[in-house]
PDB file of C-alpha atoms in Angstrom:
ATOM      1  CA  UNK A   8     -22.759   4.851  36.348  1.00 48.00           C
ATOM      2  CA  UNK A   9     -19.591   3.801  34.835  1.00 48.00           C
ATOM      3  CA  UNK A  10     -19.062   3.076  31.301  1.00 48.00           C
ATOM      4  CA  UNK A  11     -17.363  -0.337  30.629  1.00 47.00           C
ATOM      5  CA  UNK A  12     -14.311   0.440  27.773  1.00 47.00           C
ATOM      6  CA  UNK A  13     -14.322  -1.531  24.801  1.00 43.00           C
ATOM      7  CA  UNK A  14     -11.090  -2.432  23.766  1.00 41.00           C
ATOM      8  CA  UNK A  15      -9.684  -3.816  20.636  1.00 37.00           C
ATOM      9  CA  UNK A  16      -7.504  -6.655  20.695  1.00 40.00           C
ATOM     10  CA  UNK A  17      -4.124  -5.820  19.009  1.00 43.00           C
ATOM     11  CA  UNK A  18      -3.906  -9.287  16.757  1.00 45.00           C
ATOM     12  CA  UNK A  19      -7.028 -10.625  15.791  1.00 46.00           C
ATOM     13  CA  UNK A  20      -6.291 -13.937  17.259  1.00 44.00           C
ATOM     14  CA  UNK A  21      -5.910 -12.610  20.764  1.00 40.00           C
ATOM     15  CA  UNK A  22      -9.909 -12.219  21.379  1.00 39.00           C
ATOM     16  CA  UNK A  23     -10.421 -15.743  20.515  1.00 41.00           C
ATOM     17  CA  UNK A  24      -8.118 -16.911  23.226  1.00 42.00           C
ATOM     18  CA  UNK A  25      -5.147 -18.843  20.800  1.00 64.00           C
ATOM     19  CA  UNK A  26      -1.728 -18.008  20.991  1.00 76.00           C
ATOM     20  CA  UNK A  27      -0.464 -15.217  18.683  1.00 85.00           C
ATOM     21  CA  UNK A  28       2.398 -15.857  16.510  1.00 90.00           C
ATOM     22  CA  UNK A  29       5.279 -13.492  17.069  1.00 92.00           C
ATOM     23  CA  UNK A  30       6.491 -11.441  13.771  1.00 92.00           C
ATOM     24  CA  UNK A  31       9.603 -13.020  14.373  1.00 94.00           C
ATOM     25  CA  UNK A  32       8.505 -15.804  12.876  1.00 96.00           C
ATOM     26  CA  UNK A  33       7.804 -14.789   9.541  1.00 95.00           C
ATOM     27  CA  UNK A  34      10.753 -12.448   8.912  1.00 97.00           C
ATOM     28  CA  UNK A  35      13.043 -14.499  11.272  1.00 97.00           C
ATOM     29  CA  UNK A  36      12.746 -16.927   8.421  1.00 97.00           C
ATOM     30  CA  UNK A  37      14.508 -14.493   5.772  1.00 98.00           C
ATOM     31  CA  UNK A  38      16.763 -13.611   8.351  1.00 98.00           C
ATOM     32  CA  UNK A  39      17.551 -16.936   9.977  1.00 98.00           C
ATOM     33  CA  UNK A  40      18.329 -17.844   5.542  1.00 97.00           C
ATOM     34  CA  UNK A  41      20.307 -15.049   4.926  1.00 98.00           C
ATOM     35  CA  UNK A  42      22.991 -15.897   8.087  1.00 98.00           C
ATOM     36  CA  UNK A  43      23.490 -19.355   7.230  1.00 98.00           C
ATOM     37  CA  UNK A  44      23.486 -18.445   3.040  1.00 97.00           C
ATOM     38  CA  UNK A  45      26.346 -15.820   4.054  1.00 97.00           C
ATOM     39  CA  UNK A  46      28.328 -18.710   5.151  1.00 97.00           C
ATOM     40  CA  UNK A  47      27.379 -20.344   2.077  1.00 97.00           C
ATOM     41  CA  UNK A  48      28.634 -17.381   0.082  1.00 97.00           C
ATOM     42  CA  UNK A  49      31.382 -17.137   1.780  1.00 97.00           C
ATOM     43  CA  UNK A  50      32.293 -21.101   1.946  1.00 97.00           C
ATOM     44  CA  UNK A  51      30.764 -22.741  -1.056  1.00 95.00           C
ATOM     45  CA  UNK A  52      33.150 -21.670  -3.952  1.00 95.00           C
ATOM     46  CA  UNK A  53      36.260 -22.217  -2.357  1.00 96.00           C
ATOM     47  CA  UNK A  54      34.912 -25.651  -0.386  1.00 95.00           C
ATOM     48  CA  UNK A  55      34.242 -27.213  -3.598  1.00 93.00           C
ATOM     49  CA  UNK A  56      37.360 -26.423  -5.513  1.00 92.00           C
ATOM     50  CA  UNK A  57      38.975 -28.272  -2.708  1.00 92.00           C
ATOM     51  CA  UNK A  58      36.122 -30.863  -2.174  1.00 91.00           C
ATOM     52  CA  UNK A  59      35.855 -32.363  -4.993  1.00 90.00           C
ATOM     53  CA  UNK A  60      39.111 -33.970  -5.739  1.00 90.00           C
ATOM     54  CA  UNK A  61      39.313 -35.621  -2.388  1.00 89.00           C
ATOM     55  CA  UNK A  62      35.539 -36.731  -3.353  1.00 88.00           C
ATOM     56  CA  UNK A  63      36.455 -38.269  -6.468  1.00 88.00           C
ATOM     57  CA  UNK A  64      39.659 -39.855  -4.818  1.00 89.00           C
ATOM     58  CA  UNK A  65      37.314 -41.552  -2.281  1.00 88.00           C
ATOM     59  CA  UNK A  66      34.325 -42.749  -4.433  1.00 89.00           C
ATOM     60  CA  UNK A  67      36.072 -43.047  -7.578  1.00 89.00           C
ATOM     61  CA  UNK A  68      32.786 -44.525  -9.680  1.00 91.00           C
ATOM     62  CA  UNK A  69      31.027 -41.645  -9.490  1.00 89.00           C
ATOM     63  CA  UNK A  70      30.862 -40.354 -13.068  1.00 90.00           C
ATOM     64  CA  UNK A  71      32.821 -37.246 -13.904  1.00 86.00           C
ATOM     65  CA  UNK A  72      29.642 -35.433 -14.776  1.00 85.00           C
ATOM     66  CA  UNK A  73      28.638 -35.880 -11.256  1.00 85.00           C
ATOM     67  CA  UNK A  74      31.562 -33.686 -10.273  1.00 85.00           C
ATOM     68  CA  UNK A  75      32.004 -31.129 -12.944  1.00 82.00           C
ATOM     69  CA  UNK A  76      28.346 -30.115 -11.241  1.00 80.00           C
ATOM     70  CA  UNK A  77      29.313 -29.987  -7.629  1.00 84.00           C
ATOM     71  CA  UNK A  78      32.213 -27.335  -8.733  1.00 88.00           C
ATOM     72  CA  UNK A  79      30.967 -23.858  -8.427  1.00 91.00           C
ATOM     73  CA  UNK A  80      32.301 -20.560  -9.344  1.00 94.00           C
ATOM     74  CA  UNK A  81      31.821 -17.648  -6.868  1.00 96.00           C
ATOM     75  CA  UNK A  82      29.493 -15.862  -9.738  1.00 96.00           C
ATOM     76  CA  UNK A  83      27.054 -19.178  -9.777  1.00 95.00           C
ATOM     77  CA  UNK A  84      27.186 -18.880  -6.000  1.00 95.00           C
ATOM     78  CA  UNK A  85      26.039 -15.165  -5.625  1.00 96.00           C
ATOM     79  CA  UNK A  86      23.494 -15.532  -8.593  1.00 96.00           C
ATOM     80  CA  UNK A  87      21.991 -18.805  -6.849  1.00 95.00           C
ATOM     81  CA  UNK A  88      21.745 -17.466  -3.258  1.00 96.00           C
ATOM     82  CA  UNK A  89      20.080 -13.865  -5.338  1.00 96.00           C
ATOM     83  CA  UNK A  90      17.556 -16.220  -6.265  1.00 96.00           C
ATOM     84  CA  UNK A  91      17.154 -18.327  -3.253  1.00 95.00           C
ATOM     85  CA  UNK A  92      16.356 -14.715  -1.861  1.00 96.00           C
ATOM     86  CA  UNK A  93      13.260 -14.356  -3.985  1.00 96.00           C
ATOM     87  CA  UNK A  94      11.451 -17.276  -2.577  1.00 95.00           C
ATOM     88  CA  UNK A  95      12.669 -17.395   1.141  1.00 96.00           C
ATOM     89  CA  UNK A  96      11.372 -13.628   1.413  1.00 97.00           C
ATOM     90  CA  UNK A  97       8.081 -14.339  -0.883  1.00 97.00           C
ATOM     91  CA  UNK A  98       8.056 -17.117   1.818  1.00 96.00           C
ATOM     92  CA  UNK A  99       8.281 -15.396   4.375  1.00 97.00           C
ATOM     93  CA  UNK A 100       6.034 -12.230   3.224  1.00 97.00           C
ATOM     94  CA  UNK A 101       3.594 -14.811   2.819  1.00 96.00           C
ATOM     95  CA  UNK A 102       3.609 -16.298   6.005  1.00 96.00           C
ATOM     96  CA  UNK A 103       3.471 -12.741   7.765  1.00 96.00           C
ATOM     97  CA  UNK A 104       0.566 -11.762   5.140  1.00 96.00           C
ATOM     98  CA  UNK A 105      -1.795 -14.640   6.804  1.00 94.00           C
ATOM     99  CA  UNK A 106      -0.170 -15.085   9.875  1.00 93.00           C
ATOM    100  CA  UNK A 107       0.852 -18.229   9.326  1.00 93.00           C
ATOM    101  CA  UNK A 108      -1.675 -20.191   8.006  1.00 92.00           C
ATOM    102  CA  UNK A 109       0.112 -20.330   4.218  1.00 92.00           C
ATOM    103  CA  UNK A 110       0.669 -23.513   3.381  1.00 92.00           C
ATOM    104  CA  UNK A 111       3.711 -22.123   1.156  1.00 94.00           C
ATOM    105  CA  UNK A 112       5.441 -20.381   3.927  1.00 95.00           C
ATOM    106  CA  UNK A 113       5.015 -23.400   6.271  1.00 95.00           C
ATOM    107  CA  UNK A 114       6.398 -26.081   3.491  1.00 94.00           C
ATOM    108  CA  UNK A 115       9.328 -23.302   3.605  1.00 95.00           C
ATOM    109  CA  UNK A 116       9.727 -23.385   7.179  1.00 96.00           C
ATOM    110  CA  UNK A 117       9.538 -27.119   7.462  1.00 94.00           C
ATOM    111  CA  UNK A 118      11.859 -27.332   4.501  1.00 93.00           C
ATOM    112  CA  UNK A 119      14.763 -24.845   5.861  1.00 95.00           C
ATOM    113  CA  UNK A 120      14.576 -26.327   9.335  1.00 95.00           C
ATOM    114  CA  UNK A 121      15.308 -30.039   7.734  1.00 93.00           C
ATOM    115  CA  UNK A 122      17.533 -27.988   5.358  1.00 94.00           C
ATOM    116  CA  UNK A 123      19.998 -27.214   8.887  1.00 96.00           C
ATOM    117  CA  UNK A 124      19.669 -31.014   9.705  1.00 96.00           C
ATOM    118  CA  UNK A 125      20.994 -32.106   6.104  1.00 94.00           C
ATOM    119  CA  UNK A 126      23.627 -29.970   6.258  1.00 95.00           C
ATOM    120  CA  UNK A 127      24.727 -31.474   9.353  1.00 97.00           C
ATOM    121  CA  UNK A 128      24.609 -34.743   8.190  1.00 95.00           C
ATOM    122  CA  UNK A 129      26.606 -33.542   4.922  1.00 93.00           C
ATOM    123  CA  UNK A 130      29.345 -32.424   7.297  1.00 95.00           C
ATOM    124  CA  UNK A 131      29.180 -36.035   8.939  1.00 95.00           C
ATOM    125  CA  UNK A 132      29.475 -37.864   5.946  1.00 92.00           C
ATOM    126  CA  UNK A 133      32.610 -35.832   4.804  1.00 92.00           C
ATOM    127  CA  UNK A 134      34.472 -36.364   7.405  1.00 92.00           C
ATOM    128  CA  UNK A 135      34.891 -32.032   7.741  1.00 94.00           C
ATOM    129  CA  UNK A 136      33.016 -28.963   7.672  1.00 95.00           C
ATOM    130  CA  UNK A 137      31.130 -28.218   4.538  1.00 96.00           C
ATOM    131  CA  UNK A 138      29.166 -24.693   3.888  1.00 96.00           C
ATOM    132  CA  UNK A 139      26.465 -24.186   6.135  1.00 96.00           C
ATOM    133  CA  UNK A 140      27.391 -26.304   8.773  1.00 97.00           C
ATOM    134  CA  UNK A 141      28.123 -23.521  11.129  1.00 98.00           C
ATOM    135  CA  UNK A 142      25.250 -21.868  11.432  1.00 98.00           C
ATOM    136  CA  UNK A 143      22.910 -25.331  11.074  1.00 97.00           C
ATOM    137  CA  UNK A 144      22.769 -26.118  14.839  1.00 97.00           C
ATOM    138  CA  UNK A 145      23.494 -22.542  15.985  1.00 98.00           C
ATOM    139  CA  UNK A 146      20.970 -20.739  13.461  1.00 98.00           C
ATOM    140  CA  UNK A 147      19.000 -22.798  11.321  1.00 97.00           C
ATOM    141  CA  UNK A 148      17.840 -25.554  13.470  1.00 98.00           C
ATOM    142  CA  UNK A 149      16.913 -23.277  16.805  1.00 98.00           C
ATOM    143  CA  UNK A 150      15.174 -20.499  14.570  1.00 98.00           C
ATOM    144  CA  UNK A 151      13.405 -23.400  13.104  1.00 97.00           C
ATOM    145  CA  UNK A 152      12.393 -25.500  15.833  1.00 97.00           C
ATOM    146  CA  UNK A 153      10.926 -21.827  17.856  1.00 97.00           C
ATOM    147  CA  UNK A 154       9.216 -21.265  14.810  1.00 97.00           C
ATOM    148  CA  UNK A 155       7.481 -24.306  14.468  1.00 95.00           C
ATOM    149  CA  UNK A 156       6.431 -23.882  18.032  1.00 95.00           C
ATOM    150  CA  UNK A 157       4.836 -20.844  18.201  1.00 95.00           C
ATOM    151  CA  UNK A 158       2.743 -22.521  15.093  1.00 95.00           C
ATOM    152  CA  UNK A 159       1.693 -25.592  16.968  1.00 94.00           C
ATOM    153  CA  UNK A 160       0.291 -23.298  19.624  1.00 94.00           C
ATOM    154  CA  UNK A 161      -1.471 -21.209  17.524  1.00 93.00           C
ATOM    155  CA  UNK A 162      -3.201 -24.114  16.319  1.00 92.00           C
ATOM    156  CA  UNK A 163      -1.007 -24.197  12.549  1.00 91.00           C
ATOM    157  CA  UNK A 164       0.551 -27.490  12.111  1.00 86.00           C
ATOM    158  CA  UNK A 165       3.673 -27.798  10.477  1.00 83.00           C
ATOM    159  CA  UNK A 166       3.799 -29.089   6.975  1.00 83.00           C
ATOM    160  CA  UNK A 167       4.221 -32.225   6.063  1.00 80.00           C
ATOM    161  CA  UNK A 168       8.276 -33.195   6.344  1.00 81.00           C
ATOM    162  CA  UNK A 169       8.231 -35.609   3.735  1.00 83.00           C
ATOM    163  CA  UNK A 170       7.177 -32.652   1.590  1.00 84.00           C
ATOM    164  CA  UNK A 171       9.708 -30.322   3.179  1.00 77.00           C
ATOM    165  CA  UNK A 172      12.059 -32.862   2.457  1.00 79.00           C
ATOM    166  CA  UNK A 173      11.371 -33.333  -0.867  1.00 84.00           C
ATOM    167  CA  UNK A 174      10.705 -30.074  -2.044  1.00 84.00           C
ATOM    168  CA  UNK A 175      14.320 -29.096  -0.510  1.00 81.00           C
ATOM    169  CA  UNK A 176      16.716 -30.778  -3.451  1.00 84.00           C
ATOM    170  CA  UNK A 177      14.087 -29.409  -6.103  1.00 88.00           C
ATOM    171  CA  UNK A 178      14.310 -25.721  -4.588  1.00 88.00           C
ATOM    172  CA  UNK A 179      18.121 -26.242  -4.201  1.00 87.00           C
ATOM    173  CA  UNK A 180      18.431 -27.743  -7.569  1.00 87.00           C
ATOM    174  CA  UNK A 181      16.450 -25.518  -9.311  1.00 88.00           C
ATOM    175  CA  UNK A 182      18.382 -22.447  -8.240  1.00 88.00           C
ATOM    176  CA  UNK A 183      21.721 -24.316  -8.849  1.00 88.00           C
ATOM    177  CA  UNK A 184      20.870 -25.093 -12.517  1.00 89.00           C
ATOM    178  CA  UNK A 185      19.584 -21.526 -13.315  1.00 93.00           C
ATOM    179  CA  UNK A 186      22.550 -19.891 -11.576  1.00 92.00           C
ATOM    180  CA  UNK A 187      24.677 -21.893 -13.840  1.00 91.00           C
ATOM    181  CA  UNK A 188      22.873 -21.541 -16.942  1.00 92.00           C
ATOM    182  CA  UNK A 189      22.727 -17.287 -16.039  1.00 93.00           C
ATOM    183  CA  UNK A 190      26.225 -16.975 -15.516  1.00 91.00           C
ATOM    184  CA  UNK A 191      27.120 -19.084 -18.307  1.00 84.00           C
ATOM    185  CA  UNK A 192      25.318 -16.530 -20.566  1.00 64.00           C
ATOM    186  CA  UNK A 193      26.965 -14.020 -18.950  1.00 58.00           C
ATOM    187  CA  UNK A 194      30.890 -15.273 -19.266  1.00 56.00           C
ATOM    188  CA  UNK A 195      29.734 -15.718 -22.952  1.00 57.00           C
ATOM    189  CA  UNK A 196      28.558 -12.206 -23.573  1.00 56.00           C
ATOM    190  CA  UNK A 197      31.814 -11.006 -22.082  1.00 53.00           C
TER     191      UNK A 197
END
């Protein structure tokens, strides 16, 4: 008489017959981020030095305060992409941590893939590149779009894009306006 082997499953998911998410797509989010933000931080500084004026030239009501905010130094740049860091990878820990199902990591992942989209469309209306645009369709949008599958088949829906979409100017915002503030404090100190 032979004795059957039991045999664990390697993801819990696999006994019940779903599809199992690929680790890729939790970390791939904090990696997919960090290639298109090292664009950014390489791009973003210099862009808007050069930006602006032809902005202002072309839509001349805008108020001045308007533009004195789009120029950024390369300090706010690194200190806002430092903490952009901080909640991509608590994003992404998060959606790793329960494999997916975190509504926080999939608002993220929803967010960042309309994110590469937006920048595209930036790019469009300006006529030229602006930062990010590179690795939008070649990074951004693909990592995005695999991600989201892999979810769907699992049985995870994708968070609401209107949320996503939302969220995105408050996230971007946010870290904008305390990178300035932080390295404000900082040239004054010096």
């Amino acid at each position: 008489m032979t004795r059957a082997r039991h045999r664990t499953p390697a993801h819990p998911a696999a006994s019940a017959g779903t599809h199992v998410v690929p680790t890729g797509v939790y970390w791939g989010l904090f990696a997919a981020w960090a290639v298109n933000d090292a664009e950014e931080l390489l791009t973003m500084a210099p862009w808007s030095r050069s930006a602006v004026p032809r902005l202002k030239a072309r839509f001349p009501r805008v108020p001045d305060a308007m533009w004195s905010r789009m120029e950024v130094t390369q300090p706010q740049v690194n200190t806002a992409i430092g903490l952009m860091a901080l909640l991509m990878a608590a994003a992404a820990a998060d959606g790793a941590r329960t494999q997916g199902r975190s509504a926080f990591f999939r608002t993220v992942l929803t967010g960042f893939g309309l994110h590469g989209v937006a920048h595209v469309a930036q790019s469009a209306a300006y006529h030229g590149p602006t930062p990010g645009v590179a690795t939008s369709p070649t990074v951004v949008i693909p990592y995005s779009l695999w991600a989201l599958s892999h979810l769907r088949r699992a049985g995870l829906p994708p968070a609401s894009r209107a949320l996503g979409l939302a969220l995105l100017p408050v996230a971007t915002g946010t870290v904008h306006t305390l990178a300035r503030r932080l390295t404000r404090t900082t040239r004054q100190a010096a």
